[in-house]
Amino acid sequence: MSRTDARHRLGSWLVAGLGAWCTVPAQDLPVPQGVLTTFTVRRDEDRVSVAANRPAMPCDRALRELASALGWRLRWQVDALGEQLAGEIVDLAFDDLEPRAAAQLIAVAGGADVVVNQRNDDLGRVQVDLVVVEVPDAVTEVGRARLRRSALDWYERFLENSERAADPDAVEAVDARIDVAELLRGQGELEAATRVLEEAYALAPHAASIPTALLRMAECYLELGSSYYAECERRARELTRLHPGRPEAVRATVLLGRLLLAQARYEECISELGKRSLYVAGNPEVVDVYLLLARAWFRLDRPTESASVLATLDEAWKAVDMSTSQRADHAFLRGAVAQLLGRHREAVRDLERYFELVDEEHADRPVAFVALGDAYLAGERYLQARAAAFAARETGRGLDGVWARRSSELWARTMLALGDEERAFLELEVEVRKDPEREAELALFLAARLRERGRYQKAVSVLERIVGRGDEVGDRARLETIEALYEQGLDTGSLHGFPEQARGLAAKISSTELQRRVAELFGQAYDALGDIERAADAWRGVIR
């Protein structure tokens, strides 16, 4: 149910059951005991209420007499409101009504509203001002906030009094709590919304609207952030398990996929969405499922699988039939995946479309700038590539992992393409020096660019920071160091020192494939030096 529907339901409840709802702790209001001409004020042990039964009374007089009966001070926001309400006639016929609710109903009947302000005077006594104000304007944010607050006040009275009823209607109570939670959520009070929804679930776990409550719970927990992810997952899985045929379960499947992506549980996301695909088929949410699957493969740096999922989606759905957010995700994934697969023109087309669809806060913008910059660079559009590199650096300060490295590489490559070589190398070297272990891939990239420009000794110096690693990256660093030494020997016309310099590094390479490349380099070096015997050994894989 939308917030508008919730407010409509609120109105119907107000008409149907005001008298049964309205209680308030007695200590909140200084109420004299007794009966006045128009209003009767009753004070019990734990509640205060008013009653009235008088037809054809001007609204302004009714408010004055109510304030007098309660010991409140009546004030007007503007004097014109008093004149306005003097011309409005109201029939008073209610019993057992909470004082604030009575004041508001009278004011609303005359086209105004009230605000109750409570304060302590110099002697510590409670003083209450009943302020008559203009009706809140839904066009303004302040007005909308007042309307939402007023609606929540009425809902809370309903919930409090429904619990006191001898035989509460559980279904109606559950529905009311769902609506209260939605209004609280609209106010940004997510934790309060989840508490109300949990109450609804505990009150009638088998009610027809419970799937809605479970879905809203999961949505609120997801919005609350990582501290609540476990609760979000528990409620989403409970919904899909207990009510697999309900539309809410389809939406919960999408929500679960988003949750798993937010936790970097990419393989689990792919598995879960694959298992639930039959439940989703035929629903509009199937688009979201395909997009989540494609994104999970993309995050795993598996562009081929991501492209396959997107191709399946494109066969079944046209972009014009998607929502704006779905079209944005679709364009981003198509463009970024196309770039990783070397389809640069497609990447430019889709990523430019993506930027037309999103605002400046969209989460994918930093990665999209990197991918678009790479595509521009591949198409020799150097100025556009440089602009994308600047944008990626400005918007992508939170990037980590592979895309942070690609952003740094794009920055350097665009500088190199535009002739700013020294600055590019300096900035890359500064980044590598900050944390060589974390920036090992960037060090490999920098060394490769230095070798391309014949700066072999500088490349070896950069690689020295990571050649001691015992993993695949360390193997690549050792190979690239050997290649740099070999290329330096060729460039200077002297390979005599190469075997001695490279032999120790060659012995530490564990990859069979990389060992073959090392053997090839040694064979070529010995051949150039005229040492046929050692060259033959090297070709057979024996380096000495």
XYZ file of C-alpha atoms in Angstrom:
544
model
C 0.000 0.000 0.000
C 1.267 3.503 -0.878
C 1.513 6.301 1.655
C -1.448 7.992 -0.041
C -3.544 4.835 0.412
C -2.431 4.706 4.021
C -3.703 8.218 4.632
C -7.045 7.391 2.961
C -7.425 4.375 5.230
C -6.589 6.597 8.181
C -9.458 8.920 7.321
C -11.979 6.101 7.240
C -10.823 4.823 10.616
C -11.073 8.304 12.134
C -14.720 8.554 11.121
C -15.532 5.036 12.286
C -13.917 4.824 15.690
C -12.766 8.060 17.309
C -14.426 7.497 20.632
C -12.740 4.177 21.296
C -9.199 5.301 20.603
C -8.447 8.471 22.503
C -6.465 8.123 25.713
C -3.519 10.004 27.112
C -1.552 9.757 30.389
C -3.168 12.038 32.956
C 0.094 13.595 34.139
C 0.679 15.139 30.705
C -2.207 17.615 31.065
C -3.290 19.800 33.992
C -7.035 19.071 33.861
C -9.565 20.369 36.388
C -12.346 18.007 37.464
C -15.935 18.899 36.722
C -18.619 19.737 34.197
C -18.941 22.937 32.177
C -21.801 24.105 29.995
C -20.478 22.576 26.756
C -17.674 20.169 27.652
C -17.418 17.492 30.299
C -13.872 16.700 31.393
C -13.328 13.308 32.985
C -10.162 12.347 34.761
C -9.603 8.710 35.634
C -6.551 7.082 37.118
C -4.651 6.681 33.846
C -6.549 8.769 31.319
C -8.188 12.097 30.574
C -11.142 12.466 28.233
C -13.701 15.036 27.181
C -17.318 14.728 26.047
C -19.725 17.155 24.410
C -23.241 17.092 22.972
C -24.279 20.450 21.618
C -25.432 21.345 18.101
C -24.811 24.474 16.052
C -21.889 26.039 17.885
C -19.374 28.456 16.310
C -15.947 26.868 16.006
C -14.081 29.706 17.689
C -16.367 29.559 20.723
C -16.082 25.789 20.907
C -12.275 26.053 21.029
C -12.417 28.802 23.671
C -14.714 26.772 25.902
C -12.672 23.594 25.400
C -9.465 25.415 26.358
C -11.199 26.893 29.403
C -12.514 23.491 30.486
C -9.045 21.996 30.239
C -7.206 24.890 31.857
C -5.317 25.615 28.665
C -4.457 28.995 27.157
C -5.917 29.598 23.679
C -3.774 31.459 21.146
C -4.190 32.295 17.450
C -1.403 32.109 14.875
C -3.062 35.087 13.180
C -6.153 37.019 14.310
C -7.876 36.344 11.004
C -8.211 32.681 11.985
C -10.484 33.672 14.896
C -12.708 35.595 12.522
C -12.712 32.686 10.057
C -13.741 30.125 12.677
C -16.439 32.434 14.108
C -18.318 31.991 10.862
C -18.065 28.190 10.868
C -20.696 26.194 12.755
C -19.978 22.750 14.190
C -22.161 20.112 15.848
C -20.459 18.646 18.913
C -21.447 15.044 19.560
C -18.665 12.884 20.988
C -17.774 11.047 24.151
C -14.562 9.700 25.698
C -12.351 11.684 23.303
C -8.720 12.582 24.024
C -8.477 16.389 24.507
C -5.941 17.025 21.764
C -7.991 15.000 19.308
C -11.136 16.946 20.229
C -9.354 20.263 19.680
C -8.022 19.153 16.325
C -11.383 17.874 15.097
C -13.092 21.155 15.970
C -10.355 23.194 14.271
C -10.343 21.013 11.155
C -14.129 21.347 10.876
C -13.612 25.110 10.654
C -10.815 24.895 8.082
C -7.891 25.290 10.481
C -5.607 23.120 12.596
C -4.138 23.170 16.100
C -0.769 22.656 17.736
C -0.530 21.843 21.447
C 2.571 23.206 23.207
C 3.383 22.055 26.737
C 5.841 23.905 29.010
C 6.694 24.551 32.659
C 6.228 27.986 34.227
C 8.605 29.628 36.716
C 7.069 27.611 39.572
C 7.470 24.333 37.743
C 3.770 23.976 36.961
C 2.714 22.500 33.641
C 1.198 25.061 31.288
C -0.432 24.126 27.992
C -0.974 26.444 25.015
C -3.592 25.499 22.422
C -2.434 27.330 19.279
C -4.833 27.592 16.341
C -2.826 27.527 13.085
C -3.465 27.408 9.367
C -4.017 24.062 7.678
C -0.660 22.547 6.591
C 0.076 23.010 2.906
C 1.044 19.746 1.204
C 2.962 21.744 -1.418
C 5.650 22.680 1.121
C 8.013 20.283 2.862
C 7.085 21.740 6.274
C 3.415 21.219 5.509
C 3.964 17.652 4.371
C 5.927 16.929 7.542
C 3.060 18.241 9.675
C 0.533 16.138 7.774
C 2.643 13.014 8.187
C 3.162 13.720 11.876
C -0.559 14.248 12.381
C -1.367 11.010 10.580
C 1.146 9.155 12.720
C -0.383 10.597 15.890
C -3.799 9.272 14.933
C -2.426 5.890 13.987
C -0.545 5.589 17.263
C -3.733 6.356 19.204
C -5.500 3.666 17.247
C -2.767 1.114 17.980
C -2.635 1.955 21.690
C -6.384 1.664 22.125
C -6.809 -1.425 19.959
C -4.549 -3.229 22.414
C -6.907 -2.277 25.247
C -9.969 -3.622 23.440
C -11.406 -6.847 24.813
C -11.488 -8.558 21.416
C -9.235 -6.668 18.968
C -9.551 -7.375 15.265
C -6.147 -8.942 14.548
C -6.398 -8.478 10.780
C -7.236 -4.787 11.100
C -4.522 -4.343 13.714
C -1.928 -5.937 11.423
C -3.003 -3.753 8.487
C -2.878 -0.654 10.657
C 0.642 -1.450 11.811
C 1.788 -1.968 8.233
C 0.429 1.479 7.358
C 2.024 3.062 10.422
C 5.356 1.513 9.456
C 5.081 2.910 5.944
C 4.459 6.400 7.287
C 7.357 6.055 9.711
C 9.543 4.913 6.836
C 8.501 7.980 4.874
C 9.637 10.080 7.831
C 13.015 8.328 7.787
C 12.310 6.536 11.077
C 13.365 3.109 9.837
C 14.107 1.489 13.175
C 10.704 2.514 14.522
C 9.097 1.132 11.351
C 10.752 -2.257 11.826
C 9.573 -2.417 15.439
C 5.965 -1.815 14.376
C 6.238 -4.454 11.638
C 7.720 -6.984 14.043
C 4.733 -6.331 16.333
C 2.370 -6.980 13.427
C 4.082 -10.275 12.644
C 3.944 -11.400 16.266
C 0.273 -10.396 16.556
C -1.023 -12.510 13.648
C 1.726 -14.446 11.809
C -0.794 -16.113 9.490
C -2.743 -13.004 8.446
C -3.110 -12.409 4.719
C -1.083 -9.189 4.859
C 1.892 -10.715 6.694
C 3.890 -11.239 3.431
C 3.680 -7.479 2.961
C 4.914 -6.951 6.514
C 7.843 -9.322 5.961
C 8.796 -7.562 2.732
C 8.641 -4.121 4.348
C 10.758 -5.400 7.234
C 13.426 -6.680 4.867
C 13.394 -3.425 2.892
C 13.794 -1.311 6.031
C 16.611 -3.495 7.346
C 18.422 -3.207 3.992
C 18.074 0.589 4.064
C 19.427 0.667 7.633
C 22.768 -0.648 6.381
C 25.294 -3.352 7.097
C 24.530 -3.672 10.820
C 21.074 -4.966 9.908
C 21.977 -7.161 6.921
C 21.516 -10.378 8.919
C 17.950 -9.391 9.859
C 17.239 -8.370 6.280
C 18.392 -11.739 4.977
C 16.437 -13.645 7.637
C 13.150 -11.928 6.800
C 13.657 -12.107 3.022
C 14.415 -15.831 3.153
C 11.480 -16.408 5.507
C 9.153 -14.685 3.058
C 10.345 -16.681 0.042
C 10.176 -19.933 2.019
C 6.741 -19.496 3.618
C 4.966 -17.659 0.795
C 6.719 -18.622 -2.469
C 3.650 -17.968 -4.602
C 2.987 -14.439 -3.381
C 4.056 -11.355 -5.388
C 5.923 -10.160 -2.299
C 8.158 -13.251 -2.533
C 9.212 -12.202 -6.034
C 10.227 -8.781 -4.749
C 11.987 -10.424 -1.811
C 14.041 -12.472 -4.270
C 15.244 -9.264 -5.911
C 15.958 -7.745 -2.513
C 17.946 -10.827 -1.474
C 20.026 -10.526 -4.633
C 20.801 -6.892 -3.858
C 21.746 -7.801 -0.307
C 24.163 -10.514 -1.432
C 25.749 -8.108 -3.925
C 26.146 -5.473 -1.192
C 28.042 -8.070 0.862
C 30.259 -9.100 -2.104
C 28.754 -12.621 -1.967
C 28.727 -12.780 -5.751
C 28.812 -16.523 -6.341
C 26.090 -17.061 -3.739
C 24.020 -14.355 -5.424
C 24.284 -16.173 -8.757
C 23.313 -19.471 -7.134
C 20.338 -18.043 -5.204
C 18.886 -16.146 -8.144
C 19.327 -19.173 -10.392
C 17.394 -21.386 -7.964
C 14.525 -18.891 -7.691
C 14.269 -18.020 -11.380
C 11.143 -20.183 -11.871
C 9.267 -18.196 -9.241
C 10.208 -14.932 -10.925
C 9.512 -15.913 -14.546
C 6.593 -13.995 -16.008
C 6.869 -11.127 -13.523
C 8.271 -7.670 -14.298
C 10.877 -8.289 -11.588
C 12.558 -10.815 -13.878
C 14.361 -7.834 -15.427
C 15.866 -7.017 -12.021
C 16.920 -10.649 -11.559
C 18.740 -10.729 -14.908
C 20.426 -7.398 -14.149
C 21.545 -8.645 -10.725
C 22.927 -11.836 -12.271
C 24.806 -9.846 -14.911
C 26.180 -7.539 -12.231
C 27.341 -10.459 -10.069
C 29.291 -11.955 -13.000
C 30.666 -8.485 -13.773
C 31.863 -8.064 -10.177
C 33.600 -11.428 -10.472
C 35.428 -9.994 -13.519
C 33.711 -12.569 -15.749
C 32.509 -10.373 -18.656
C 31.723 -13.291 -20.972
C 29.176 -14.761 -18.552
C 27.768 -11.307 -17.842
C 27.346 -10.663 -21.567
C 25.505 -13.984 -21.936
C 22.980 -13.016 -19.236
C 22.443 -9.612 -20.837
C 21.905 -11.227 -24.239
C 19.194 -13.455 -22.734
C 17.543 -10.398 -21.198
C 17.679 -8.507 -24.488
C 15.890 -11.366 -26.255
C 12.954 -11.199 -23.845
C 12.689 -7.500 -22.933
C 13.110 -4.232 -24.783
C 14.776 -1.339 -23.007
C 11.701 0.853 -23.610
C 9.655 -1.554 -21.470
C 12.004 -1.158 -18.501
C 11.815 1.421 -15.736
C 14.274 4.324 -15.767
C 16.462 2.726 -13.094
C 16.434 -0.600 -14.949
C 17.397 1.115 -18.213
C 20.276 2.843 -16.433
C 21.573 -0.430 -14.958
C 21.127 -2.151 -18.312
C 23.038 0.544 -20.223
C 25.849 0.587 -17.646
C 26.334 -3.175 -17.635
C 26.154 -3.465 -21.432
C 28.718 -0.692 -21.835
C 31.148 -1.805 -19.126
C 31.004 -5.453 -20.231
C 31.451 -4.501 -23.885
C 34.585 -2.544 -22.990
C 36.072 -5.468 -21.068
C 35.423 -7.655 -24.126
C 37.135 -5.162 -26.444
C 33.941 -3.986 -28.165
C 34.815 -0.319 -27.824
C 32.176 1.254 -30.082
C 29.373 -0.586 -28.287
C 30.873 0.486 -24.980
C 30.870 4.162 -25.959
C 27.275 3.983 -27.217
C 25.873 2.274 -24.113
C 27.896 4.197 -21.541
C 26.989 7.557 -23.085
C 23.333 6.455 -22.902
C 23.861 5.505 -19.254
C 25.073 9.011 -18.380
C 21.977 10.472 -20.027
C 19.759 8.433 -17.678
C 21.346 9.035 -14.257
C 21.985 11.917 -11.897
C 25.336 12.866 -10.392
C 24.844 10.651 -7.333
C 24.388 7.327 -9.137
C 26.658 4.695 -7.642
C 27.973 3.300 -10.940
C 29.294 6.608 -12.285
C 32.959 6.164 -11.196
C 33.282 2.740 -12.844
C 31.370 3.989 -15.888
C 33.837 6.883 -16.308
C 36.776 4.463 -16.214
C 35.200 2.112 -18.763
C 34.178 5.006 -21.026
C 37.655 6.534 -20.803
C 39.208 3.204 -21.818
C 36.799 2.986 -24.765
C 37.586 6.546 -25.875
C 41.309 5.827 -25.616
C 40.965 2.695 -27.721
C 39.199 4.803 -30.344
C 42.006 7.404 -30.221
C 39.632 10.053 -28.848
C 42.306 11.326 -26.496
C 40.688 14.522 -25.213
C 37.436 12.736 -24.349
C 39.459 9.968 -22.692
C 41.342 12.536 -20.612
C 38.048 14.167 -19.550
C 36.698 10.760 -18.497
C 39.893 10.080 -16.557
C 39.473 13.383 -14.677
C 35.832 12.553 -13.904
C 36.770 9.070 -12.721
C 39.362 10.506 -10.365
C 36.952 13.129 -9.001
C 33.991 10.778 -8.466
C 35.809 7.536 -7.720
C 37.723 8.247 -4.535
C 35.929 5.327 -2.929
C 36.867 2.845 -5.657
C 38.857 -0.154 -4.525
C 40.322 -3.279 -6.017
C 40.541 -3.764 -9.735
C 38.611 -0.606 -10.688
C 40.785 1.636 -8.534
C 43.805 0.249 -10.398
C 42.102 0.674 -13.775
C 41.274 4.261 -12.872
C 44.942 4.979 -12.098
C 46.003 3.255 -15.309
C 43.517 5.295 -17.337
C 44.824 8.486 -15.750
C 48.400 7.626 -16.685
C 47.630 6.307 -20.171
C 45.711 9.446 -21.126
C 48.626 11.578 -19.923
C 51.025 9.472 -21.951
C 48.775 9.696 -25.009
C 48.800 13.491 -24.744
C 52.579 13.658 -24.275
C 52.760 14.330 -20.540
C 55.066 11.363 -19.982
C 57.172 12.499 -17.024
C 54.216 13.546 -14.940
C 52.380 10.294 -15.704
C 55.297 8.139 -14.591
C 55.903 10.250 -11.499
C 52.297 10.028 -10.312
C 52.154 6.281 -10.904
C 55.403 5.729 -9.042
C 54.140 7.767 -6.090
C 51.028 5.571 -5.887
C 53.093 2.381 -6.072
C 55.497 3.546 -3.386
C 52.636 4.248 -0.951
C 51.741 0.555 -0.731
C 53.619 -1.740 -3.154
C 51.800 -4.865 -1.942
C 48.353 -3.371 -2.487
C 49.323 -1.685 -5.752
C 51.207 -4.637 -7.229
C 49.089 -4.680 -10.399
C 49.694 -0.975 -10.838
C 53.449 -1.588 -10.454
C 53.278 -4.172 -13.269
C 51.395 -1.686 -15.433
C 53.950 1.064 -14.738
C 56.880 -1.266 -15.494
C 55.310 -2.296 -18.814
C 54.845 1.356 -19.836
C 58.455 2.164 -18.867
C 59.746 -0.773 -20.931
C 57.734 0.420 -23.930
C 59.695 3.656 -23.765
C 63.089 1.974 -23.320
C 63.451 2.909 -19.657
C 64.492 -0.591 -18.620
C 66.460 0.195 -15.479
C 63.596 2.274 -14.126
C 61.229 -0.617 -14.829
C 63.514 -3.010 -12.933
C 63.594 -0.548 -10.025
C 59.787 -0.445 -9.864
C 59.507 -4.254 -10.036
C 62.049 -4.714 -7.227
C 59.295 -3.801 -4.765
C 57.193 -6.870 -5.629
C 59.578 -9.543 -7.042
C 59.783 -11.153 -3.608
C 56.088 -12.106 -3.544
C 55.381 -15.825 -3.575
C 52.207 -15.696 -5.643
C 51.207 -15.388 -9.293
C 51.779 -11.620 -9.233
C 55.313 -12.236 -7.953
C 55.931 -14.688 -10.821
C 54.805 -12.065 -13.320
C 57.036 -9.445 -11.696
C 60.049 -11.787 -11.896
C 59.330 -12.554 -15.565
C 58.928 -8.868 -16.431
C 62.217 -8.096 -14.671
C 63.957 -10.787 -16.738
C 62.348 -9.404 -19.916
C 63.461 -5.864 -19.008
C 67.049 -7.065 -18.457
C 67.003 -8.944 -21.771
C 65.591 -5.938 -23.669
C 68.182 -3.686 -22.037
C 70.949 -6.040 -23.198
C 69.605 -6.036 -26.745
C 69.269 -2.258 -26.718
C 72.835 -1.710 -25.546
C 74.231 -4.431 -27.801
C 75.601 -6.474 -24.913
C 73.903 -9.561 -23.432
C 76.969 -10.795 -21.540
C 75.641 -9.813 -18.142
C 72.076 -10.984 -18.743
C 72.345 -14.708 -17.766
C 74.020 -13.904 -14.461
C 71.528 -11.153 -13.604
C 68.459 -13.204 -14.519
C 69.392 -16.709 -13.341
C 68.403 -16.203 -9.689
C 65.021 -14.769 -10.572
C 64.344 -17.520 -13.108
C 64.820 -20.204 -10.453
C 62.039 -18.663 -8.325
C 59.331 -18.722 -11.006
C 56.832 -21.504 -10.258
C 54.455 -21.118 -13.225
C 55.200 -23.686 -15.947
C 53.945 -21.354 -18.646
C 56.149 -18.495 -17.477
C 59.136 -20.848 -17.132
C 58.813 -21.647 -20.846
C 58.993 -17.946 -21.671
C 62.115 -17.578 -19.464
C 63.759 -20.554 -21.190
C 63.043 -18.940 -24.545
C 64.739 -15.701 -23.447
C 67.817 -17.563 -22.159
C 68.010 -19.576 -25.372
C 67.903 -16.431 -27.478
C 70.518 -14.731 -25.278
C 72.990 -17.650 -25.406
C 72.392 -17.997 -29.142
C 73.242 -14.304 -29.624
C 76.388 -14.809 -27.498
C 77.441 -17.786 -29.602
C 77.137 -20.319 -26.755
C 75.300 -23.007 -28.741
C 75.534 -25.695 -26.046
C 73.915 -23.602 -23.356
C 71.395 -22.278 -25.858
C 70.351 -25.861 -26.651
C 69.999 -26.644 -22.930
C 67.857 -23.553 -22.449
C 65.592 -24.553 -25.334
C 65.088 -27.873 -23.545
C 64.215 -26.044 -20.321
C 67.590 -26.390 -18.575
C 68.956 -23.002 -17.545
C 72.585 -22.777 -16.443
